[in-house]
Amino acid sequence: REQRGTVYGMTASATFLGNSLGPMTGGGLAAAVNIRFVFVVTTLVLLATWVWVFLTVPEYTESRGLEPPPRFGRR
């Protein structure tokens, strides 16, 4: 909880930078190489990010004492 403001600020900054620099960078890559290269780079960045998150972010397992929601078809 102590770091919530920092995390929100970093998330907002990353979103702003991605929205403002992404189209310019993608357009530059498409003009310099070709449009397919932009999609290859985007795919590689997304895969690298997924692997990094999968390996570094711990699973949230803290229980709040709530019961799980009922499943359909079971009583």
PDB file of N, CA and C in Angstrom:
ATOM      1  N   ARG A   1       0.810  -1.206   0.000  1.00  0.00           N
ATOM      2  CA  ARG A   1       0.000   0.000   0.000  1.00  0.00           C
ATOM      3  C   ARG A   1       0.844   1.257   0.000  1.00  0.00           C
ATOM      4  N   GLU A   2       2.032   1.172   0.589  1.00  0.00           N
ATOM      5  CA  GLU A   2       2.865   2.365   0.671  1.00  0.00           C
ATOM      6  C   GLU A   2       3.334   2.812  -0.705  1.00  0.00           C
ATOM      7  N   GLN A   3       3.450   1.883  -1.639  1.00  0.00           N
ATOM      8  CA  GLN A   3       3.983   2.198  -2.957  1.00  0.00           C
ATOM      9  C   GLN A   3       2.890   2.404  -4.004  1.00  0.00           C
ATOM     10  N   ARG A   4       1.662   2.456  -3.589  1.00  0.00           N
ATOM     11  CA  ARG A   4       0.558   2.545  -4.547  1.00  0.00           C
ATOM     12  C   ARG A   4       0.643   3.800  -5.410  1.00  0.00           C
ATOM     13  N   GLY A   5       0.942   4.937  -4.816  1.00  0.00           N
ATOM     14  CA  GLY A   5       1.048   6.180  -5.581  1.00  0.00           C
ATOM     15  C   GLY A   5       2.186   6.135  -6.591  1.00  0.00           C
ATOM     16  N   THR A   6       3.301   5.548  -6.183  1.00  0.00           N
ATOM     17  CA  THR A   6       4.434   5.411  -7.097  1.00  0.00           C
ATOM     18  C   THR A   6       4.084   4.518  -8.271  1.00  0.00           C
ATOM     19  N   VAL A   7       3.412   3.413  -7.993  1.00  0.00           N
ATOM     20  CA  VAL A   7       3.032   2.480  -9.059  1.00  0.00           C
ATOM     21  C   VAL A   7       2.036   3.135 -10.006  1.00  0.00           C
ATOM     22  N   TYR A   8       1.064   3.857  -9.474  1.00  0.00           N
ATOM     23  CA  TYR A   8       0.098   4.549 -10.336  1.00  0.00           C
ATOM     24  C   TYR A   8       0.793   5.597 -11.206  1.00  0.00           C
ATOM     25  N   GLY A   9       1.735   6.324 -10.623  1.00  0.00           N
ATOM     26  CA  GLY A   9       2.471   7.326 -11.384  1.00  0.00           C
ATOM     27  C   GLY A   9       3.305   6.713 -12.493  1.00  0.00           C
ATOM     28  N   MET A  10       3.971   5.599 -12.197  1.00  0.00           N
ATOM     29  CA  MET A  10       4.772   4.924 -13.219  1.00  0.00           C
ATOM     30  C   MET A  10       3.884   4.372 -14.329  1.00  0.00           C
ATOM     31  N   THR A  11       2.734   3.835 -13.965  1.00  0.00           N
ATOM     32  CA  THR A  11       1.813   3.302 -14.970  1.00  0.00           C
ATOM     33  C   THR A  11       1.288   4.416 -15.869  1.00  0.00           C
ATOM     34  N   ALA A  12       0.908   5.534 -15.271  1.00  0.00           N
ATOM     35  CA  ALA A  12       0.413   6.661 -16.067  1.00  0.00           C
ATOM     36  C   ALA A  12       1.506   7.214 -16.974  1.00  0.00           C
ATOM     37  N   SER A  13       2.728   7.303 -16.463  1.00  0.00           N
ATOM     38  CA  SER A  13       3.835   7.800 -17.280  1.00  0.00           C
ATOM     39  C   SER A  13       4.132   6.864 -18.440  1.00  0.00           C
ATOM     40  N   ALA A  14       4.141   5.555 -18.178  1.00  0.00           N
ATOM     41  CA  ALA A  14       4.405   4.588 -19.245  1.00  0.00           C
ATOM     42  C   ALA A  14       3.307   4.628 -20.299  1.00  0.00           C
ATOM     43  N   THR A  15       2.067   4.784 -19.867  1.00  0.00           N
ATOM     44  CA  THR A  15       0.958   4.871 -20.817  1.00  0.00           C
ATOM     45  C   THR A  15       1.090   6.117 -21.684  1.00  0.00           C
ATOM     46  N   PHE A  16       1.395   7.247 -21.066  1.00  0.00           N
ATOM     47  CA  PHE A  16       1.553   8.494 -21.815  1.00  0.00           C
ATOM     48  C   PHE A  16       2.708   8.405 -22.805  1.00  0.00           C
ATOM     49  N   LEU A  17       3.842   7.876 -22.350  1.00  0.00           N
ATOM     50  CA  LEU A  17       4.997   7.762 -23.246  1.00  0.00           C
ATOM     51  C   LEU A  17       4.715   6.807 -24.397  1.00  0.00           C
ATOM     52  N   GLY A  18       4.057   5.692 -24.108  1.00  0.00           N
ATOM     53  CA  GLY A  18       3.722   4.745 -25.170  1.00  0.00           C
ATOM     54  C   GLY A  18       2.767   5.333 -26.186  1.00  0.00           C
ATOM     55  N   ASN A  19       1.767   6.068 -25.703  1.00  0.00           N
ATOM     56  CA  ASN A  19       0.794   6.676 -26.619  1.00  0.00           C
ATOM     57  C   ASN A  19       1.401   7.797 -27.454  1.00  0.00           C
ATOM     58  N   SER A  20       2.383   8.492 -26.921  1.00  0.00           N
ATOM     59  CA  SER A  20       2.963   9.601 -27.675  1.00  0.00           C
ATOM     60  C   SER A  20       4.160   9.178 -28.526  1.00  0.00           C
ATOM     61  N   LEU A  21       4.968   8.246 -28.057  1.00  0.00           N
ATOM     62  CA  LEU A  21       6.156   7.841 -28.811  1.00  0.00           C
ATOM     63  C   LEU A  21       5.915   6.638 -29.713  1.00  0.00           C
ATOM     64  N   GLY A  22       4.926   5.818 -29.406  1.00  0.00           N
ATOM     65  CA  GLY A  22       4.668   4.609 -30.183  1.00  0.00           C
ATOM     66  C   GLY A  22       4.358   4.855 -31.648  1.00  0.00           C
ATOM     67  N   PRO A  23       3.387   5.705 -31.969  1.00  0.00           N
ATOM     68  CA  PRO A  23       3.088   5.948 -33.384  1.00  0.00           C
ATOM     69  C   PRO A  23       4.259   6.563 -34.151  1.00  0.00           C
ATOM     70  N   MET A  24       4.987   7.452 -33.497  1.00  0.00           N
ATOM     71  CA  MET A  24       6.130   8.071 -34.162  1.00  0.00           C
ATOM     72  C   MET A  24       7.229   7.032 -34.420  1.00  0.00           C
ATOM     73  N   THR A  25       7.508   6.198 -33.444  1.00  0.00           N
ATOM     74  CA  THR A  25       8.523   5.163 -33.614  1.00  0.00           C
ATOM     75  C   THR A  25       8.092   4.135 -34.651  1.00  0.00           C
ATOM     76  N   GLY A  26       6.835   3.700 -34.576  1.00  0.00           N
ATOM     77  CA  GLY A  26       6.326   2.741 -35.553  1.00  0.00           C
ATOM     78  C   GLY A  26       6.335   3.289 -36.961  1.00  0.00           C
ATOM     79  N   GLY A  27       5.958   4.543 -37.114  1.00  0.00           N
ATOM     80  CA  GLY A  27       5.986   5.169 -38.434  1.00  0.00           C
ATOM     81  C   GLY A  27       7.396   5.298 -38.979  1.00  0.00           C
ATOM     82  N   GLY A  28       8.334   5.633 -38.100  1.00  0.00           N
ATOM     83  CA  GLY A  28       9.733   5.719 -38.524  1.00  0.00           C
ATOM     84  C   GLY A  28      10.287   4.372 -38.953  1.00  0.00           C
ATOM     85  N   LEU A  29       9.961   3.331 -38.182  1.00  0.00           N
ATOM     86  CA  LEU A  29      10.401   1.981 -38.565  1.00  0.00           C
ATOM     87  C   LEU A  29       9.761   1.539 -39.872  1.00  0.00           C
ATOM     88  N   ALA A  30       8.488   1.830 -40.040  1.00  0.00           N
ATOM     89  CA  ALA A  30       7.798   1.437 -41.276  1.00  0.00           C
ATOM     90  C   ALA A  30       8.386   2.164 -42.476  1.00  0.00           C
ATOM     91  N   ALA A  31       8.750   3.424 -42.309  1.00  0.00           N
ATOM     92  CA  ALA A  31       9.340   4.179 -43.413  1.00  0.00           C
ATOM     93  C   ALA A  31      10.763   3.717 -43.709  1.00  0.00           C
ATOM     94  N   ALA A  32      11.504   3.354 -42.661  1.00  0.00           N
ATOM     95  CA  ALA A  32      12.897   2.957 -42.848  1.00  0.00           C
ATOM     96  C   ALA A  32      13.032   1.530 -43.365  1.00  0.00           C
ATOM     97  N   VAL A  33      12.193   0.623 -42.874  1.00  0.00           N
ATOM     98  CA  VAL A  33      12.325  -0.788 -43.248  1.00  0.00           C
ATOM     99  C   VAL A  33      11.100  -1.188 -44.057  1.00  0.00           C
ATOM    100  N   ASN A  34      10.056  -1.622 -43.355  1.00  0.00           N
ATOM    101  CA  ASN A  34       8.743  -1.882 -43.959  1.00  0.00           C
ATOM    102  C   ASN A  34       7.737  -2.106 -42.845  1.00  0.00           C
ATOM    103  N   ILE A  35       6.475  -2.173 -43.206  1.00  0.00           N
ATOM    104  CA  ILE A  35       5.423  -2.255 -42.194  1.00  0.00           C
ATOM    105  C   ILE A  35       5.453  -3.587 -41.450  1.00  0.00           C
ATOM    106  N   ARG A  36       5.854  -4.657 -42.106  1.00  0.00           N
ATOM    107  CA  ARG A  36       5.905  -5.963 -41.439  1.00  0.00           C
ATOM    108  C   ARG A  36       6.917  -5.972 -40.309  1.00  0.00           C
ATOM    109  N   PHE A  37       8.001  -5.246 -40.489  1.00  0.00           N
ATOM    110  CA  PHE A  37       9.029  -5.175 -39.460  1.00  0.00           C
ATOM    111  C   PHE A  37       8.474  -4.581 -38.172  1.00  0.00           C
ATOM    112  N   VAL A  38       7.575  -3.622 -38.285  1.00  0.00           N
ATOM    113  CA  VAL A  38       6.952  -3.008 -37.108  1.00  0.00           C
ATOM    114  C   VAL A  38       6.192  -4.066 -36.313  1.00  0.00           C
ATOM    115  N   PHE A  39       5.465  -4.932 -36.994  1.00  0.00           N
ATOM    116  CA  PHE A  39       4.705  -5.970 -36.307  1.00  0.00           C
ATOM    117  C   PHE A  39       5.620  -7.019 -35.683  1.00  0.00           C
ATOM    118  N   VAL A  40       6.721  -7.322 -36.336  1.00  0.00           N
ATOM    119  CA  VAL A  40       7.689  -8.269 -35.771  1.00  0.00           C
ATOM    120  C   VAL A  40       8.292  -7.699 -34.493  1.00  0.00           C
ATOM    121  N   VAL A  41       8.692  -6.438 -34.528  1.00  0.00           N
ATOM    122  CA  VAL A  41       9.271  -5.797 -33.346  1.00  0.00           C
ATOM    123  C   VAL A  41       8.244  -5.742 -32.219  1.00  0.00           C
ATOM    124  N   THR A  42       7.008  -5.383 -32.538  1.00  0.00           N
ATOM    125  CA  THR A  42       5.957  -5.326 -31.523  1.00  0.00           C
ATOM    126  C   THR A  42       5.730  -6.690 -30.894  1.00  0.00           C
ATOM    127  N   THR A  43       5.702  -7.735 -31.695  1.00  0.00           N
ATOM    128  CA  THR A  43       5.522  -9.093 -31.183  1.00  0.00           C
ATOM    129  C   THR A  43       6.663  -9.488 -30.265  1.00  0.00           C
ATOM    130  N   LEU A  44       7.885  -9.186 -30.655  1.00  0.00           N
ATOM    131  CA  LEU A  44       9.037  -9.532 -29.820  1.00  0.00           C
ATOM    132  C   LEU A  44       9.024  -8.777 -28.491  1.00  0.00           C
ATOM    133  N   VAL A  45       8.657  -7.507 -28.531  1.00  0.00           N
ATOM    134  CA  VAL A  45       8.581  -6.724 -27.290  1.00  0.00           C
ATOM    135  C   VAL A  45       7.494  -7.280 -26.375  1.00  0.00           C
ATOM    136  N   LEU A  46       6.341  -7.617 -26.935  1.00  0.00           N
ATOM    137  CA  LEU A  46       5.263  -8.177 -26.121  1.00  0.00           C
ATOM    138  C   LEU A  46       5.648  -9.525 -25.519  1.00  0.00           C
ATOM    139  N   LEU A  47       6.297 -10.383 -26.294  1.00  0.00           N
ATOM    140  CA  LEU A  47       6.734 -11.681 -25.771  1.00  0.00           C
ATOM    141  C   LEU A  47       7.779 -11.512 -24.669  1.00  0.00           C
ATOM    142  N   ALA A  48       8.728 -10.607 -24.870  1.00  0.00           N
ATOM    143  CA  ALA A  48       9.742 -10.359 -23.845  1.00  0.00           C
ATOM    144  C   ALA A  48       9.109  -9.808 -22.571  1.00  0.00           C
ATOM    145  N   THR A  49       8.141  -8.924 -22.716  1.00  0.00           N
ATOM    146  CA  THR A  49       7.446  -8.378 -21.552  1.00  0.00           C
ATOM    147  C   THR A  49       6.666  -9.458 -20.828  1.00  0.00           C
ATOM    148  N   TRP A  50       5.992 -10.332 -21.569  1.00  0.00           N
ATOM    149  CA  TRP A  50       5.224 -11.416 -20.954  1.00  0.00           C
ATOM    150  C   TRP A  50       6.144 -12.336 -20.162  1.00  0.00           C
ATOM    151  N   VAL A  51       7.285 -12.698 -20.735  1.00  0.00           N
ATOM    152  CA  VAL A  51       8.231 -13.569 -20.036  1.00  0.00           C
ATOM    153  C   VAL A  51       8.753 -12.878 -18.783  1.00  0.00           C
ATOM    154  N   TRP A  52       9.089 -11.595 -18.890  1.00  0.00           N
ATOM    155  CA  TRP A  52       9.594 -10.860 -17.731  1.00  0.00           C
ATOM    156  C   TRP A  52       8.555 -10.816 -16.609  1.00  0.00           C
ATOM    157  N   VAL A  53       7.314 -10.512 -16.947  1.00  0.00           N
ATOM    158  CA  VAL A  53       6.248 -10.458 -15.938  1.00  0.00           C
ATOM    159  C   VAL A  53       6.022 -11.842 -15.339  1.00  0.00           C
ATOM    160  N   PHE A  54       5.990 -12.868 -16.167  1.00  0.00           N
ATOM    161  CA  PHE A  54       5.761 -14.234 -15.698  1.00  0.00           C
ATOM    162  C   PHE A  54       6.847 -14.669 -14.716  1.00  0.00           C
ATOM    163  N   LEU A  55       8.079 -14.262 -14.949  1.00  0.00           N
ATOM    164  CA  LEU A  55       9.189 -14.693 -14.104  1.00  0.00           C
ATOM    165  C   LEU A  55       9.411 -13.815 -12.880  1.00  0.00           C
ATOM    166  N   THR A  56       8.991 -12.567 -12.906  1.00  0.00           N
ATOM    167  CA  THR A  56       9.342 -11.664 -11.807  1.00  0.00           C
ATOM    168  C   THR A  56       8.183 -11.257 -10.908  1.00  0.00           C
ATOM    169  N   VAL A  57       6.963 -11.259 -11.403  1.00  0.00           N
ATOM    170  CA  VAL A  57       5.836 -10.797 -10.590  1.00  0.00           C
ATOM    171  C   VAL A  57       5.278 -11.979  -9.803  1.00  0.00           C
ATOM    172  N   PRO A  58       5.272 -11.884  -8.468  1.00  0.00           N
ATOM    173  CA  PRO A  58       4.759 -13.004  -7.678  1.00  0.00           C
ATOM    174  C   PRO A  58       3.243 -13.118  -7.802  1.00  0.00           C
ATOM    175  N   GLU A  59       2.766 -14.336  -7.631  1.00  0.00           N
ATOM    176  CA  GLU A  59       1.323 -14.561  -7.679  1.00  0.00           C
ATOM    177  C   GLU A  59       0.699 -14.022  -6.400  1.00  0.00           C
ATOM    178  N   TYR A  60      -0.406 -13.331  -6.542  1.00  0.00           N
ATOM    179  CA  TYR A  60      -1.102 -12.762  -5.387  1.00  0.00           C
ATOM    180  C   TYR A  60      -1.955 -13.855  -4.760  1.00  0.00           C
ATOM    181  N   THR A  61      -1.616 -14.262  -3.550  1.00  0.00           N
ATOM    182  CA  THR A  61      -2.333 -15.369  -2.914  1.00  0.00           C
ATOM    183  C   THR A  61      -2.964 -14.986  -1.585  1.00  0.00           C
ATOM    184  N   GLU A  62      -2.911 -13.734  -1.212  1.00  0.00           N
ATOM    185  CA  GLU A  62      -3.476 -13.319   0.070  1.00  0.00           C
ATOM    186  C   GLU A  62      -4.991 -13.455   0.044  1.00  0.00           C
ATOM    187  N   SER A  63      -5.526 -14.131   1.037  1.00  0.00           N
ATOM    188  CA  SER A  63      -6.968 -14.330   1.114  1.00  0.00           C
ATOM    189  C   SER A  63      -7.586 -13.234   1.972  1.00  0.00           C
ATOM    190  N   ARG A  64      -8.754 -12.801   1.598  1.00  0.00           N
ATOM    191  CA  ARG A  64      -9.463 -11.783   2.383  1.00  0.00           C
ATOM    192  C   ARG A  64     -10.582 -12.397   3.203  1.00  0.00           C
ATOM    193  N   GLY A  65     -10.624 -13.709   3.262  1.00  0.00           N
ATOM    194  CA  GLY A  65     -11.630 -14.381   4.054  1.00  0.00           C
ATOM    195  C   GLY A  65     -12.970 -14.510   3.361  1.00  0.00           C
ATOM    196  N   LEU A  66     -13.020 -14.264   2.076  1.00  0.00           N
ATOM    197  CA  LEU A  66     -14.265 -14.375   1.331  1.00  0.00           C
ATOM    198  C   LEU A  66     -14.392 -15.773   0.752  1.00  0.00           C
ATOM    199  N   GLU A  67     -15.615 -16.231   0.651  1.00  0.00           N
ATOM    200  CA  GLU A  67     -15.850 -17.526   0.031  1.00  0.00           C
ATOM    201  C   GLU A  67     -15.811 -17.363  -1.482  1.00  0.00           C
ATOM    202  N   PRO A  68     -15.358 -18.399  -2.194  1.00  0.00           N
ATOM    203  CA  PRO A  68     -15.369 -18.299  -3.654  1.00  0.00           C
ATOM    204  C   PRO A  68     -16.792 -18.254  -4.183  1.00  0.00           C
ATOM    205  N   PRO A  69     -17.014 -17.637  -5.332  1.00  0.00           N
ATOM    206  CA  PRO A  69     -18.369 -17.562  -5.882  1.00  0.00           C
ATOM    207  C   PRO A  69     -18.868 -18.952  -6.268  1.00  0.00           C
ATOM    208  N   PRO A  70     -20.186 -19.156  -6.217  1.00  0.00           N
ATOM    209  CA  PRO A  70     -20.717 -20.472  -6.586  1.00  0.00           C
ATOM    210  C   PRO A  70     -20.507 -20.743  -8.071  1.00  0.00           C
ATOM    211  N   ARG A  71     -20.337 -22.017  -8.391  1.00  0.00           N
ATOM    212  CA  ARG A  71     -20.161 -22.412  -9.791  1.00  0.00           C
ATOM    213  C   ARG A  71     -21.502 -22.813 -10.361  1.00  0.00           C
ATOM    214  N   PHE A  72     -21.646 -22.617 -11.645  1.00  0.00           N
ATOM    215  CA  PHE A  72     -22.893 -22.965 -12.306  1.00  0.00           C
ATOM    216  C   PHE A  72     -23.088 -24.475 -12.290  1.00  0.00           C
ATOM    217  N   GLY A  73     -24.291 -24.908 -11.998  1.00  0.00           N
ATOM    218  CA  GLY A  73     -24.622 -26.326 -12.059  1.00  0.00           C
ATOM    219  C   GLY A  73     -24.269 -27.108 -10.815  1.00  0.00           C
ATOM    220  N   ARG A  74     -23.640 -26.498  -9.830  1.00  0.00           N
ATOM    221  CA  ARG A  74     -23.300 -27.207  -8.590  1.00  0.00           C
ATOM    222  C   ARG A  74     -24.089 -26.602  -7.444  1.00  0.00           C
ATOM    223  N   ARG A  75     -24.485 -27.469  -6.546  1.00  0.00           N
ATOM    224  CA  ARG A  75     -25.243 -26.987  -5.381  1.00  0.00           C
ATOM    225  C   ARG A  75     -24.614 -27.431  -4.102  1.00  0.00           C
TER     226      ARG A  75
END
